[in-house]
């Protein structure tokens, strides 16, 4: 099964176009286009969005069920919309626990992709500072199903109430 990595989707297209342009324009302009195409292909894509995060969460949910994985994780289950960035940062931190404890390659790859997508999507909020929000360690530990359900709820907050 192939893992979808939306943040890397256009890389091969950009490289191909750079090579194509370079082969037709073997001059200084063609070389510049090739170099710029190559550089832009290696830059992280900033178009990742919360819908992609949601899809990876659903995939992790299915994978967790198929391997009967169980863990308890710090979970923000009733975050106020004014604390959604803080809550999302906690969820991102806890994802590494899933990756570490699962010992399943497909879960690891999906979690890694999810972390990249969530951080990329979260970067649009800049350096938002939220006050009065719970720290990650203050959150209640809940099972992985509840964690993923709450994570999905926070993602919905970003989809329906973007900053």
PDB file of N, CA, C and O in Angstrom, residues 8-87:
ATOM      1  N   UNK A   8       4.296  16.460  -0.530  1.00  0.00           N
ATOM      2  CA  UNK A   8       5.320  16.200  -1.535  1.00  0.00           C
ATOM      3  C   UNK A   8       4.730  15.941  -2.922  1.00  0.00           C
ATOM      4  O   UNK A   8       5.440  15.551  -3.829  1.00  0.00           O
ATOM      5  N   UNK A   9       3.460  16.151  -3.119  1.00  0.00           N
ATOM      6  CA  UNK A   9       2.786  15.759  -4.351  1.00  0.00           C
ATOM      7  C   UNK A   9       3.356  16.395  -5.611  1.00  0.00           C
ATOM      8  O   UNK A   9       3.396  15.776  -6.647  1.00  0.00           O
ATOM      9  N   UNK A  10       3.761  17.660  -5.569  1.00  0.00           N
ATOM     10  CA  UNK A  10       4.167  18.341  -6.788  1.00  0.00           C
ATOM     11  C   UNK A  10       5.657  18.252  -7.059  1.00  0.00           C
ATOM     12  O   UNK A  10       6.122  18.760  -8.062  1.00  0.00           O
ATOM     13  N   UNK A  11       6.408  17.611  -6.209  1.00  0.00           N
ATOM     14  CA  UNK A  11       7.854  17.552  -6.369  1.00  0.00           C
ATOM     15  C   UNK A  11       8.265  16.941  -7.694  1.00  0.00           C
ATOM     16  O   UNK A  11       9.062  17.517  -8.426  1.00  0.00           O
ATOM     17  N   UNK A  12       7.744  15.780  -8.036  1.00  0.00           N
ATOM     18  CA  UNK A  12       8.159  15.121  -9.276  1.00  0.00           C
ATOM     19  C   UNK A  12       7.722  15.921 -10.498  1.00  0.00           C
ATOM     20  O   UNK A  12       8.434  15.967 -11.494  1.00  0.00           O
ATOM     21  N   UNK A  13       6.569  16.570 -10.440  1.00  0.00           N
ATOM     22  CA  UNK A  13       6.105  17.386 -11.559  1.00  0.00           C
ATOM     23  C   UNK A  13       7.048  18.560 -11.772  1.00  0.00           C
ATOM     24  O   UNK A  13       7.426  18.871 -12.898  1.00  0.00           O
ATOM     25  N   UNK A  14       7.456  19.228 -10.673  1.00  0.00           N
ATOM     26  CA  UNK A  14       8.360  20.364 -10.793  1.00  0.00           C
ATOM     27  C   UNK A  14       9.700  19.943 -11.374  1.00  0.00           C
ATOM     28  O   UNK A  14      10.260  20.633 -12.221  1.00  0.00           O
ATOM     29  N   UNK A  15      10.227  18.826 -10.941  1.00  0.00           N
ATOM     30  CA  UNK A  15      11.505  18.337 -11.474  1.00  0.00           C
ATOM     31  C   UNK A  15      11.377  17.998 -12.953  1.00  0.00           C
ATOM     32  O   UNK A  15      12.250  18.341 -13.756  1.00  0.00           O
ATOM     33  N   UNK A  16      10.290  17.333 -13.322  1.00  0.00           N
ATOM     34  CA  UNK A  16      10.074  16.965 -14.713  1.00  0.00           C
ATOM     35  C   UNK A  16      10.000  18.214 -15.587  1.00  0.00           C
ATOM     36  O   UNK A  16      10.612  18.277 -16.653  1.00  0.00           O
ATOM     37  N   UNK A  17       9.218  19.209 -15.133  1.00  0.00           N
ATOM     38  CA  UNK A  17       9.110  20.445 -15.908  1.00  0.00           C
ATOM     39  C   UNK A  17      10.457  21.144 -16.029  1.00  0.00           C
ATOM     40  O   UNK A  17      10.796  21.677 -17.084  1.00  0.00           O
ATOM     41  N   UNK A  18      11.214  21.123 -14.952  1.00  0.00           N
ATOM     42  CA  UNK A  18      12.556  21.734 -14.999  1.00  0.00           C
ATOM     43  C   UNK A  18      13.438  21.039 -16.021  1.00  0.00           C
ATOM     44  O   UNK A  18      14.127  21.691 -16.814  1.00  0.00           O
ATOM     45  N   UNK A  19      13.417  19.715 -16.037  1.00  0.00           N
ATOM     46  CA  UNK A  19      14.213  18.960 -17.009  1.00  0.00           C
ATOM     47  C   UNK A  19      13.734  19.216 -18.429  1.00  0.00           C
ATOM     48  O   UNK A  19      14.537  19.361 -19.355  1.00  0.00           O
ATOM     49  N   UNK A  20      12.410  19.253 -18.603  1.00  0.00           N
ATOM     50  CA  UNK A  20      11.844  19.495 -19.921  1.00  0.00           C
ATOM     51  C   UNK A  20      12.262  20.859 -20.451  1.00  0.00           C
ATOM     52  O   UNK A  20      12.709  20.985 -21.591  1.00  0.00           O
ATOM     53  N   UNK A  21      12.112  21.884 -19.614  1.00  0.00           N
ATOM     54  CA  UNK A  21      12.512  23.229 -20.028  1.00  0.00           C
ATOM     55  C   UNK A  21      14.009  23.298 -20.298  1.00  0.00           C
ATOM     56  O   UNK A  21      14.452  23.947 -21.238  1.00  0.00           O
ATOM     57  N   UNK A  22      14.772  22.637 -19.493  1.00  0.00           N
ATOM     58  CA  UNK A  22      16.222  22.663 -19.652  1.00  0.00           C
ATOM     59  C   UNK A  22      16.637  22.013 -20.971  1.00  0.00           C
ATOM     60  O   UNK A  22      17.564  22.462 -21.628  1.00  0.00           O
ATOM     61  N   UNK A  23      15.953  20.956 -21.374  1.00  0.00           N
ATOM     62  CA  UNK A  23      16.340  20.267 -22.603  1.00  0.00           C
ATOM     63  C   UNK A  23      16.023  21.101 -23.841  1.00  0.00           C
ATOM     64  O   UNK A  23      16.683  20.987 -24.854  1.00  0.00           O
ATOM     65  N   UNK A  24      15.005  21.961 -23.769  1.00  0.00           N
ATOM     66  CA  UNK A  24      14.640  22.786 -24.918  1.00  0.00           C
ATOM     67  C   UNK A  24      15.370  24.125 -24.946  1.00  0.00           C
ATOM     68  O   UNK A  24      15.523  24.726 -25.998  1.00  0.00           O
ATOM     69  N   UNK A  25      15.764  24.570 -23.800  1.00  0.00           N
ATOM     70  CA  UNK A  25      16.423  25.866 -23.721  1.00  0.00           C
ATOM     71  C   UNK A  25      17.789  25.702 -23.081  1.00  0.00           C
ATOM     72  O   UNK A  25      17.965  25.964 -21.902  1.00  0.00           O
ATOM     73  N   UNK A  26      18.727  25.244 -23.832  1.00  0.00           N
ATOM     74  CA  UNK A  26      20.070  25.031 -23.304  1.00  0.00           C
ATOM     75  C   UNK A  26      20.832  26.353 -23.305  1.00  0.00           C
ATOM     76  O   UNK A  26      21.873  26.495 -23.930  1.00  0.00           O
ATOM     77  N   UNK A  27      20.288  27.301 -22.629  1.00  0.00           N
ATOM     78  CA  UNK A  27      20.934  28.599 -22.497  1.00  0.00           C
ATOM     79  C   UNK A  27      20.822  29.047 -21.047  1.00  0.00           C
ATOM     80  O   UNK A  27      20.365  28.308 -20.182  1.00  0.00           O
ATOM     81  N   UNK A  28      21.212  30.257 -20.789  1.00  0.00           N
ATOM     82  CA  UNK A  28      21.219  30.762 -19.416  1.00  0.00           C
ATOM     83  C   UNK A  28      19.825  30.777 -18.797  1.00  0.00           C
ATOM     84  O   UNK A  28      19.647  30.419 -17.637  1.00  0.00           O
ATOM     85  N   UNK A  29      18.804  31.153 -19.573  1.00  0.00           N
ATOM     86  CA  UNK A  29      17.436  31.190 -19.055  1.00  0.00           C
ATOM     87  C   UNK A  29      16.974  29.776 -18.678  1.00  0.00           C
ATOM     88  O   UNK A  29      16.384  29.560 -17.619  1.00  0.00           O
ATOM     89  N   UNK A  30      17.252  28.802 -19.536  1.00  0.00           N
ATOM     90  CA  UNK A  30      16.873  27.423 -19.253  1.00  0.00           C
ATOM     91  C   UNK A  30      17.526  26.891 -17.995  1.00  0.00           C
ATOM     92  O   UNK A  30      16.908  26.182 -17.207  1.00  0.00           O
ATOM     93  N   UNK A  31      18.781  27.237 -17.808  1.00  0.00           N
ATOM     94  CA  UNK A  31      19.503  26.807 -16.608  1.00  0.00           C
ATOM     95  C   UNK A  31      18.887  27.436 -15.366  1.00  0.00           C
ATOM     96  O   UNK A  31      18.687  26.762 -14.357  1.00  0.00           O
ATOM     97  N   UNK A  32      18.535  28.719 -15.442  1.00  0.00           N
ATOM     98  CA  UNK A  32      17.901  29.386 -14.298  1.00  0.00           C
ATOM     99  C   UNK A  32      16.547  28.757 -13.976  1.00  0.00           C
ATOM    100  O   UNK A  32      16.216  28.545 -12.806  1.00  0.00           O
ATOM    101  N   UNK A  33      15.774  28.457 -15.017  1.00  0.00           N
ATOM    102  CA  UNK A  33      14.470  27.825 -14.794  1.00  0.00           C
ATOM    103  C   UNK A  33      14.658  26.464 -14.132  1.00  0.00           C
ATOM    104  O   UNK A  33      13.948  26.109 -13.194  1.00  0.00           O
ATOM    105  N   UNK A  34      15.641  25.703 -14.607  1.00  0.00           N
ATOM    106  CA  UNK A  34      15.911  24.394 -14.027  1.00  0.00           C
ATOM    107  C   UNK A  34      16.319  24.514 -12.562  1.00  0.00           C
ATOM    108  O   UNK A  34      15.809  23.795 -11.706  1.00  0.00           O
ATOM    109  N   UNK A  35      17.215  25.440 -12.254  1.00  0.00           N
ATOM    110  CA  UNK A  35      17.672  25.626 -10.871  1.00  0.00           C
ATOM    111  C   UNK A  35      16.520  26.061  -9.979  1.00  0.00           C
ATOM    112  O   UNK A  35      16.324  25.513  -8.895  1.00  0.00           O
ATOM    113  N   UNK A  36      15.737  27.038 -10.430  1.00  0.00           N
ATOM    114  CA  UNK A  36      14.601  27.499  -9.623  1.00  0.00           C
ATOM    115  C   UNK A  36      13.565  26.393  -9.433  1.00  0.00           C
ATOM    116  O   UNK A  36      12.995  26.243  -8.352  1.00  0.00           O
ATOM    117  N   UNK A  37      13.324  25.607 -10.483  1.00  0.00           N
ATOM    118  CA  UNK A  37      12.397  24.478 -10.360  1.00  0.00           C
ATOM    119  C   UNK A  37      12.892  23.452  -9.368  1.00  0.00           C
ATOM    120  O   UNK A  37      12.137  22.916  -8.568  1.00  0.00           O
ATOM    121  N   UNK A  38      14.188  23.182  -9.397  1.00  0.00           N
ATOM    122  CA  UNK A  38      14.773  22.210  -8.467  1.00  0.00           C
ATOM    123  C   UNK A  38      14.707  22.710  -7.042  1.00  0.00           C
ATOM    124  O   UNK A  38      14.392  21.954  -6.123  1.00  0.00           O
ATOM    125  N   UNK A  39      15.012  23.993  -6.844  1.00  0.00           N
ATOM    126  CA  UNK A  39      14.972  24.564  -5.498  1.00  0.00           C
ATOM    127  C   UNK A  39      13.536  24.563  -4.976  1.00  0.00           C
ATOM    128  O   UNK A  39      13.277  24.172  -3.837  1.00  0.00           O
ATOM    129  N   UNK A  40      12.584  24.977  -5.811  1.00  0.00           N
ATOM    130  CA  UNK A  40      11.196  25.024  -5.335  1.00  0.00           C
ATOM    131  C   UNK A  40      10.664  23.628  -5.038  1.00  0.00           C
ATOM    132  O   UNK A  40       9.819  23.451  -4.176  1.00  0.00           O
ATOM    133  N   UNK A  41      11.163  22.618  -5.742  1.00  0.00           N
ATOM    134  CA  UNK A  41      10.723  21.245  -5.481  1.00  0.00           C
ATOM    135  C   UNK A  41      11.193  20.761  -4.124  1.00  0.00           C
ATOM    136  O   UNK A  41      10.542  19.936  -3.491  1.00  0.00           O
ATOM    137  N   UNK A  42      12.309  21.274  -3.644  1.00  0.00           N
ATOM    138  CA  UNK A  42      12.834  20.815  -2.365  1.00  0.00           C
ATOM    139  C   UNK A  42      12.279  21.596  -1.180  1.00  0.00           C
ATOM    140  O   UNK A  42      12.440  21.188  -0.045  1.00  0.00           O
ATOM    141  N   UNK A  43      11.635  22.723  -1.441  1.00  0.00           N
ATOM    142  CA  UNK A  43      11.052  23.505  -0.358  1.00  0.00           C
ATOM    143  C   UNK A  43       9.794  22.822   0.166  1.00  0.00           C
ATOM    144  O   UNK A  43       9.059  22.200  -0.600  1.00  0.00           O
ATOM    145  N   UNK A  44       9.527  22.940   1.472  1.00  0.00           N
ATOM    146  CA  UNK A  44       8.308  22.334   1.994  1.00  0.00           C
ATOM    147  C   UNK A  44       7.085  23.011   1.395  1.00  0.00           C
ATOM    148  O   UNK A  44       7.062  24.219   1.212  1.00  0.00           O
ATOM    149  N   UNK A  45       6.098  22.227   1.083  1.00  0.00           N
ATOM    150  CA  UNK A  45       4.872  22.748   0.510  1.00  0.00           C
ATOM    151  C   UNK A  45       4.026  23.348   1.621  1.00  0.00           C
ATOM    152  O   UNK A  45       3.808  22.731   2.643  1.00  0.00           O
ATOM    153  N   UNK A  46       3.544  24.551   1.420  1.00  0.00           N
ATOM    154  CA  UNK A  46       2.770  25.215   2.464  1.00  0.00           C
ATOM    155  C   UNK A  46       1.272  25.121   2.223  1.00  0.00           C
ATOM    156  O   UNK A  46       0.504  25.708   2.948  1.00  0.00           O
ATOM    157  N   UNK A  47       0.867  24.362   1.227  1.00  0.00           N
ATOM    158  CA  UNK A  47      -0.543  24.261   0.910  1.00  0.00           C
ATOM    159  C   UNK A  47      -1.242  23.136   1.665  1.00  0.00           C
ATOM    160  O   UNK A  47      -2.388  22.842   1.396  1.00  0.00           O
ATOM    161  N   UNK A  48      -0.545  22.484   2.556  1.00  0.00           N
ATOM    162  CA  UNK A  48      -1.182  21.426   3.338  1.00  0.00           C
ATOM    163  C   UNK A  48      -2.361  22.036   4.075  1.00  0.00           C
ATOM    164  O   UNK A  48      -2.328  23.186   4.483  1.00  0.00           O
ATOM    165  N   UNK A  49      -3.405  21.256   4.225  1.00  0.00           N
ATOM    166  CA  UNK A  49      -4.563  21.809   4.910  1.00  0.00           C
ATOM    167  C   UNK A  49      -5.142  20.812   5.898  1.00  0.00           C
ATOM    168  O   UNK A  49      -4.720  19.666   5.962  1.00  0.00           O
ATOM    169  N   UNK A  50      -6.110  21.283   6.632  1.00  0.00           N
ATOM    170  CA  UNK A  50      -6.692  20.476   7.702  1.00  0.00           C
ATOM    171  C   UNK A  50      -7.479  19.288   7.168  1.00  0.00           C
ATOM    172  O   UNK A  50      -7.625  18.284   7.862  1.00  0.00           O
ATOM    173  N   UNK A  51      -7.970  19.361   5.933  1.00  0.00           N
ATOM    174  CA  UNK A  51      -8.668  18.212   5.340  1.00  0.00           C
ATOM    175  C   UNK A  51      -7.702  17.036   5.163  1.00  0.00           C
ATOM    176  O   UNK A  51      -8.073  15.885   5.364  1.00  0.00           O
ATOM    177  N   UNK A  52      -6.444  17.339   4.782  1.00  0.00           N
ATOM    178  CA  UNK A  52      -5.431  16.288   4.649  1.00  0.00           C
ATOM    179  C   UNK A  52      -5.118  15.672   6.015  1.00  0.00           C
ATOM    180  O   UNK A  52      -4.927  14.465   6.138  1.00  0.00           O
ATOM    181  N   UNK A  53      -5.056  16.522   7.037  1.00  0.00           N
ATOM    182  CA  UNK A  53      -4.815  16.039   8.401  1.00  0.00           C
ATOM    183  C   UNK A  53      -5.946  15.100   8.811  1.00  0.00           C
ATOM    184  O   UNK A  53      -5.716  14.018   9.363  1.00  0.00           O
ATOM    185  N   UNK A  54      -7.160  15.514   8.517  1.00  0.00           N
ATOM    186  CA  UNK A  54      -8.341  14.706   8.850  1.00  0.00           C
ATOM    187  C   UNK A  54      -8.282  13.333   8.167  1.00  0.00           C
ATOM    188  O   UNK A  54      -8.575  12.312   8.786  1.00  0.00           O
ATOM    189  N   UNK A  55      -7.881  13.307   6.902  1.00  0.00           N
ATOM    190  CA  UNK A  55      -7.769  12.029   6.169  1.00  0.00           C
ATOM    191  C   UNK A  55      -6.738  11.114   6.817  1.00  0.00           C
ATOM    192  O   UNK A  55      -6.973   9.907   6.959  1.00  0.00           O
ATOM    193  N   UNK A  56      -5.583  11.671   7.206  1.00  0.00           N
ATOM    194  CA  UNK A  56      -4.565  10.845   7.859  1.00  0.00           C
ATOM    195  C   UNK A  56      -5.045  10.353   9.223  1.00  0.00           C
ATOM    196  O   UNK A  56      -4.724   9.233   9.626  1.00  0.00           O
ATOM    197  N   UNK A  57      -5.795  11.168   9.930  1.00  0.00           N
ATOM    198  CA  UNK A  57      -6.352  10.725  11.221  1.00  0.00           C
ATOM    199  C   UNK A  57      -7.283   9.534  11.017  1.00  0.00           C
ATOM    200  O   UNK A  57      -7.237   8.568  11.785  1.00  0.00           O
ATOM    201  N   UNK A  58      -8.123   9.602   9.997  1.00  0.00           N
ATOM    202  CA  UNK A  58      -9.036   8.494   9.711  1.00  0.00           C
ATOM    203  C   UNK A  58      -8.250   7.237   9.344  1.00  0.00           C
ATOM    204  O   UNK A  58      -8.613   6.130   9.753  1.00  0.00           O
ATOM    205  N   UNK A  59      -7.177   7.410   8.607  1.00  0.00           N
ATOM    206  CA  UNK A  59      -6.350   6.264   8.226  1.00  0.00           C
ATOM    207  C   UNK A  59      -5.698   5.633   9.456  1.00  0.00           C
ATOM    208  O   UNK A  59      -5.671   4.409   9.600  1.00  0.00           O
ATOM    209  N   UNK A  60      -5.198   6.473  10.366  1.00  0.00           N
ATOM    210  CA  UNK A  60      -4.583   5.962  11.595  1.00  0.00           C
ATOM    211  C   UNK A  60      -5.621   5.203  12.418  1.00  0.00           C
ATOM    212  O   UNK A  60      -5.333   4.141  12.966  1.00  0.00           O
ATOM    213  N   UNK A  61      -6.839   5.737  12.477  1.00  0.00           N
ATOM    214  CA  UNK A  61      -7.902   5.057  13.213  1.00  0.00           C
ATOM    215  C   UNK A  61      -8.126   3.644  12.688  1.00  0.00           C
ATOM    216  O   UNK A  61      -8.231   2.686  13.457  1.00  0.00           O
ATOM    217  N   UNK A  62      -8.186   3.504  11.373  1.00  0.00           N
ATOM    218  CA  UNK A  62      -8.382   2.181  10.766  1.00  0.00           C
ATOM    219  C   UNK A  62      -7.189   1.268  11.018  1.00  0.00           C
ATOM    220  O   UNK A  62      -7.341   0.088  11.314  1.00  0.00           O
ATOM    221  N   UNK A  63      -5.982   1.820  10.906  1.00  0.00           N
ATOM    222  CA  UNK A  63      -4.777   1.018  11.129  1.00  0.00           C
ATOM    223  C   UNK A  63      -4.695   0.538  12.576  1.00  0.00           C
ATOM    224  O   UNK A  63      -4.317  -0.603  12.843  1.00  0.00           O
ATOM    225  N   UNK A  64      -5.031   1.414  13.504  1.00  0.00           N
ATOM    226  CA  UNK A  64      -4.991   1.076  14.933  1.00  0.00           C
ATOM    227  C   UNK A  64      -5.938  -0.086  15.214  1.00  0.00           C
ATOM    228  O   UNK A  64      -5.607  -1.011  15.945  1.00  0.00           O
ATOM    229  N   UNK A  65      -7.120  -0.055  14.605  1.00  0.00           N
ATOM    230  CA  UNK A  65      -8.095  -1.130  14.806  1.00  0.00           C
ATOM    231  C   UNK A  65      -7.586  -2.449  14.234  1.00  0.00           C
ATOM    232  O   UNK A  65      -7.786  -3.500  14.823  1.00  0.00           O
ATOM    233  N   UNK A  66      -6.906  -2.385  13.102  1.00  0.00           N
ATOM    234  CA  UNK A  66      -6.456  -3.620  12.452  1.00  0.00           C
ATOM    235  C   UNK A  66      -5.308  -4.296  13.197  1.00  0.00           C
ATOM    236  O   UNK A  66      -5.132  -5.499  13.088  1.00  0.00           O
ATOM    237  N   UNK A  67      -4.521  -3.531  13.951  1.00  0.00           N
ATOM    238  CA  UNK A  67      -3.397  -4.132  14.685  1.00  0.00           C
ATOM    239  C   UNK A  67      -3.679  -4.242  16.180  1.00  0.00           C
ATOM    240  O   UNK A  67      -2.820  -4.637  16.941  1.00  0.00           O
ATOM    241  N   UNK A  68      -4.883  -3.851  16.601  1.00  0.00           N
ATOM    242  CA  UNK A  68      -5.286  -3.927  18.008  1.00  0.00           C
ATOM    243  C   UNK A  68      -4.274  -3.224  18.914  1.00  0.00           C
ATOM    244  O   UNK A  68      -3.801  -3.773  19.896  1.00  0.00           O
ATOM    245  N   UNK A  69      -3.966  -1.994  18.564  1.00  0.00           N
ATOM    246  CA  UNK A  69      -3.019  -1.167  19.305  1.00  0.00           C
ATOM    247  C   UNK A  69      -3.767  -0.436  20.413  1.00  0.00           C
ATOM    248  O   UNK A  69      -4.859   0.065  20.215  1.00  0.00           O
ATOM    249  N   UNK A  70      -3.160  -0.388  21.595  1.00  0.00           N
ATOM    250  CA  UNK A  70      -3.795   0.303  22.709  1.00  0.00           C
ATOM    251  C   UNK A  70      -2.747   1.137  23.433  1.00  0.00           C
ATOM    252  O   UNK A  70      -1.641   0.666  23.689  1.00  0.00           O
ATOM    253  N   UNK A  71      -3.092   2.362  23.737  1.00  0.00           N
ATOM    254  CA  UNK A  71      -2.201   3.254  24.479  1.00  0.00           C
ATOM    255  C   UNK A  71      -3.053   4.315  25.165  1.00  0.00           C
ATOM    256  O   UNK A  71      -4.193   4.558  24.768  1.00  0.00           O
ATOM    257  N   UNK A  72      -2.498   4.929  26.191  1.00  0.00           N
ATOM    258  CA  UNK A  72      -3.159   6.069  26.813  1.00  0.00           C
ATOM    259  C   UNK A  72      -2.311   7.297  26.533  1.00  0.00           C
ATOM    260  O   UNK A  72      -1.086   7.260  26.645  1.00  0.00           O
ATOM    261  N   UNK A  73      -2.987   8.373  26.173  1.00  0.00           N
ATOM    262  CA  UNK A  73      -2.307   9.586  25.739  1.00  0.00           C
ATOM    263  C   UNK A  73      -2.966  10.801  26.369  1.00  0.00           C
ATOM    264  O   UNK A  73      -4.182  10.810  26.599  1.00  0.00           O
ATOM    265  N   UNK A  74      -2.171  11.844  26.605  1.00  0.00           N
ATOM    266  CA  UNK A  74      -2.730  13.099  27.091  1.00  0.00           C
ATOM    267  C   UNK A  74      -3.701  13.612  26.037  1.00  0.00           C
ATOM    268  O   UNK A  74      -3.339  13.775  24.874  1.00  0.00           O
ATOM    269  N   UNK A  75      -4.935  13.865  26.468  1.00  0.00           N
ATOM    270  CA  UNK A  75      -5.994  14.202  25.516  1.00  0.00           C
ATOM    271  C   UNK A  75      -6.769  15.422  25.970  1.00  0.00           C
ATOM    272  O   UNK A  75      -7.289  15.456  27.084  1.00  0.00           O
ATOM    273  N   UNK A  76      -6.867  16.405  25.103  1.00  0.00           N
ATOM    274  CA  UNK A  76      -7.702  17.582  25.342  1.00  0.00           C
ATOM    275  C   UNK A  76      -9.072  17.276  24.760  1.00  0.00           C
ATOM    276  O   UNK A  76      -9.238  17.227  23.540  1.00  0.00           O
ATOM    277  N   UNK A  77     -10.037  17.013  25.621  1.00  0.00           N
ATOM    278  CA  UNK A  77     -11.344  16.591  25.116  1.00  0.00           C
ATOM    279  C   UNK A  77     -12.376  17.713  25.095  1.00  0.00           C
ATOM    280  O   UNK A  77     -13.426  17.564  24.482  1.00  0.00           O
ATOM    281  N   UNK A  78     -12.091  18.834  25.737  1.00  0.00           N
ATOM    282  CA  UNK A  78     -13.059  19.935  25.726  1.00  0.00           C
ATOM    283  C   UNK A  78     -12.366  21.289  25.568  1.00  0.00           C
ATOM    284  O   UNK A  78     -12.598  22.218  26.326  1.00  0.00           O
ATOM    285  N   UNK A  79     -11.552  21.384  24.561  1.00  0.00           N
ATOM    286  CA  UNK A  79     -10.800  22.623  24.326  1.00  0.00           C
ATOM    287  C   UNK A  79     -11.727  23.748  23.883  1.00  0.00           C
ATOM    288  O   UNK A  79     -12.634  23.548  23.078  1.00  0.00           O
ATOM    289  N   UNK A  80     -11.476  24.897  24.428  1.00  0.00           N
ATOM    290  CA  UNK A  80     -12.179  26.101  24.018  1.00  0.00           C
ATOM    291  C   UNK A  80     -11.569  26.555  22.690  1.00  0.00           C
ATOM    292  O   UNK A  80     -10.362  26.389  22.479  1.00  0.00           O
ATOM    293  N   UNK A  81     -12.359  27.112  21.777  1.00  0.00           N
ATOM    294  CA  UNK A  81     -11.793  27.580  20.503  1.00  0.00           C
ATOM    295  C   UNK A  81     -10.600  28.537  20.666  1.00  0.00           C
ATOM    296  O   UNK A  81      -9.729  28.587  19.797  1.00  0.00           O
ATOM    297  N   UNK A  82     -10.541  29.253  21.792  1.00  0.00           N
ATOM    298  CA  UNK A  82      -9.404  30.155  22.033  1.00  0.00           C
ATOM    299  C   UNK A  82      -8.139  29.398  22.433  1.00  0.00           C
ATOM    300  O   UNK A  82      -7.082  30.011  22.582  1.00  0.00           O
ATOM    301  N   UNK A  83      -8.250  28.091  22.648  1.00  0.00           N
ATOM    302  CA  UNK A  83      -7.097  27.264  23.033  1.00  0.00           C
ATOM    303  C   UNK A  83      -6.786  26.197  21.987  1.00  0.00           C
ATOM    304  O   UNK A  83      -6.055  25.247  22.263  1.00  0.00           O
ATOM    305  N   UNK A  84      -7.308  26.349  20.785  1.00  0.00           N
ATOM    306  CA  UNK A  84      -7.152  25.291  19.785  1.00  0.00           C
ATOM    307  C   UNK A  84      -5.704  25.113  19.331  1.00  0.00           C
ATOM    308  O   UNK A  84      -5.280  23.987  19.072  1.00  0.00           O
ATOM    309  N   UNK A  85      -4.909  26.169  19.271  1.00  0.00           N
ATOM    310  CA  UNK A  85      -3.505  26.033  18.854  1.00  0.00           C
ATOM    311  C   UNK A  85      -2.716  25.295  19.929  1.00  0.00           C
ATOM    312  O   UNK A  85      -1.940  24.388  19.627  1.00  0.00           O
ATOM    313  N   UNK A  86      -2.937  25.646  21.181  1.00  0.00           N
ATOM    314  CA  UNK A  86      -2.276  24.961  22.289  1.00  0.00           C
ATOM    315  C   UNK A  86      -2.658  23.481  22.294  1.00  0.00           C
ATOM    316  O   UNK A  86      -1.797  22.611  22.440  1.00  0.00           O
ATOM    317  N   UNK A  87      -3.951  23.209  22.132  1.00  0.00           N
ATOM    318  CA  UNK A  87      -4.424  21.816  22.105  1.00  0.00           C
ATOM    319  C   UNK A  87      -3.801  21.062  20.935  1.00  0.00           C
ATOM    320  O   UNK A  87      -3.356  19.918  21.096  1.00  0.00           O
TER     321      UNK A  87
END
